[in-house]
CSV table of C-alpha atoms in Angstrom, one decimal:
chain,number,residue,atom,x,y,z
A,1,MET,CA,165.5,116.9,66.2
A,2,THR,CA,168.0,118.1,64.0
A,3,PRO,CA,171.7,117.7,64.0
A,4,ALA,CA,173.6,120.9,65.6
A,5,GLY,CA,175.6,121.1,62.4
A,6,SER,CA,172.3,121.7,60.4
A,7,ASN,CA,170.7,124.4,62.2
A,8,ARG,CA,171.7,128.0,60.8
A,9,ARG,CA,172.6,129.5,64.3
A,10,SER,CA,174.1,126.8,65.7
A,11,ALA,CA,176.3,125.9,62.7
A,12,SER,CA,180.1,127.0,63.1
A,13,ARG,CA,179.7,130.3,60.9
A,14,GLY,CA,183.1,129.5,59.1
A,15,THR,CA,185.2,129.6,62.4
A,16,GLY,CA,184.8,126.2,63.3
A,17,GLU,CA,183.5,127.2,66.7
A,18,PRO,CA,179.5,126.2,67.5
A,19,ALA,CA,177.4,129.4,68.1
A,20,LEU,CA,177.6,130.9,71.6
A,21,PRO,CA,174.6,129.9,73.6
A,22,GLN,CA,173.1,133.4,74.0
A,23,GLU,CA,172.8,133.6,70.3
A,24,LEU,CA,170.5,130.5,70.2
A,25,SER,CA,166.7,130.5,70.7
A,26,TYR,CA,164.8,128.2,73.3
A,27,SER,CA,164.4,125.3,70.9
A,28,GLU,CA,167.9,125.6,69.3
A,29,ALA,CA,169.8,125.8,72.8
A,30,HIS,CA,167.4,122.8,74.0
A,31,THR,CA,168.3,120.6,70.9
A,32,ALA,CA,171.9,121.5,71.6
A,33,LEU,CA,171.7,120.2,75.3
A,34,GLU,CA,170.2,116.9,74.4
A,35,LEU,CA,173.0,116.3,71.7
A,36,ALA,CA,175.4,117.1,74.3
A,37,LEU,CA,174.1,115.3,77.1
A,38,ALA,CA,173.7,112.1,74.8
A,39,GLN,CA,177.3,112.7,73.8
A,40,LEU,CA,178.4,112.8,77.3
A,41,GLN,CA,176.7,109.3,78.1
A,42,SER,CA,179.1,107.8,75.4
A,43,SER,CA,181.9,105.9,77.0
A,44,ASP,CA,184.3,106.5,74.2
A,45,LEU,CA,185.2,110.4,75.2
A,46,ALA,CA,188.3,111.6,76.5
A,47,VAL,CA,188.2,113.0,79.8
A,48,GLU,CA,189.1,116.2,78.3
A,49,ALA,CA,186.4,116.2,75.8
A,50,MET,CA,183.8,115.3,78.3
A,51,ALA,CA,185.2,118.4,80.5
A,52,GLU,CA,184.6,120.5,77.4
A,53,LEU,CA,181.3,119.0,76.2
A,54,TYR,CA,180.1,119.5,80.0
A,55,GLN,CA,180.7,123.2,79.9
A,56,ARG,CA,179.0,123.6,76.7
A,57,ALA,CA,175.9,121.6,78.2
A,58,ARG,CA,175.9,124.0,80.9
A,59,GLY,CA,175.9,127.1,78.6
A,60,TYR,CA,173.2,125.5,76.9
A,61,ALA,CA,171.1,124.8,80.0
A,62,GLU,CA,171.6,128.3,81.2
A,63,ARG,CA,170.4,129.9,78.0
A,64,CYS,CA,167.3,127.8,78.2
A,65,GLU,CA,166.6,129.0,81.6
A,66,GLN,CA,167.2,132.5,80.6
A,67,VAL,CA,164.6,132.3,78.0
A,68,LEU,CA,162.2,130.7,80.0
A,69,GLN,CA,162.6,133.4,82.8
A,70,GLN,CA,162.2,136.3,79.9
A,71,ILE,CA,158.9,134.4,78.9
A,72,GLU,CA,157.8,134.0,82.7
A,73,HIS,CA,158.1,138.0,83.2
A,74,THR,CA,155.8,138.7,80.1
A,75,VAL,CA,153.2,136.2,81.0
A,76,GLU,CA,150.0,138.0,81.8
A,77,LEU,CA,147.3,136.2,84.1
A,78,TRP,CA,143.5,136.9,83.0
A,79,ASP,CA,140.9,136.3,85.4
A,80,PRO,CA,137.8,134.9,83.5
A,81,GLU,CA,135.7,135.6,86.3
A,82,GLN,CA,136.3,139.3,85.9
A,83,PRO,CA,136.4,139.8,82.1
A,84,ASP,CA,136.4,143.6,82.5
A,85,THR,CA,139.6,143.6,84.3
A,86,ALA,CA,142.8,144.2,82.6
A,87,PRO,CA,145.3,141.3,82.7
A,88,THR,CA,147.9,141.6,85.2
A,89,ARG,CA,151.6,140.4,84.9
A,90,PHE,CA,152.5,137.3,86.4
A,91,GLU,CA,154.6,137.3,89.6
A,92,PRO,CA,156.0,134.1,91.0
């Protein structure tokens, strides 16, 4: 895992603010989520910092879910028993 500050898109971009979750790839959002969860488990955070970190973690989790849903909609099924049949879209 890479620290959030070393990731080009999760860097602060000169504003001091982390990148918005919707700007991150799945991998970047997942890493940021893991880092946020590790920080939340730390007992030395102020309550206010925990609340802010919790909101950011929710944003990262929602971004991961969004990317997975986008991928799910593009997954195609192929029936190896009918190789001449075109793949169909996956419908959960």
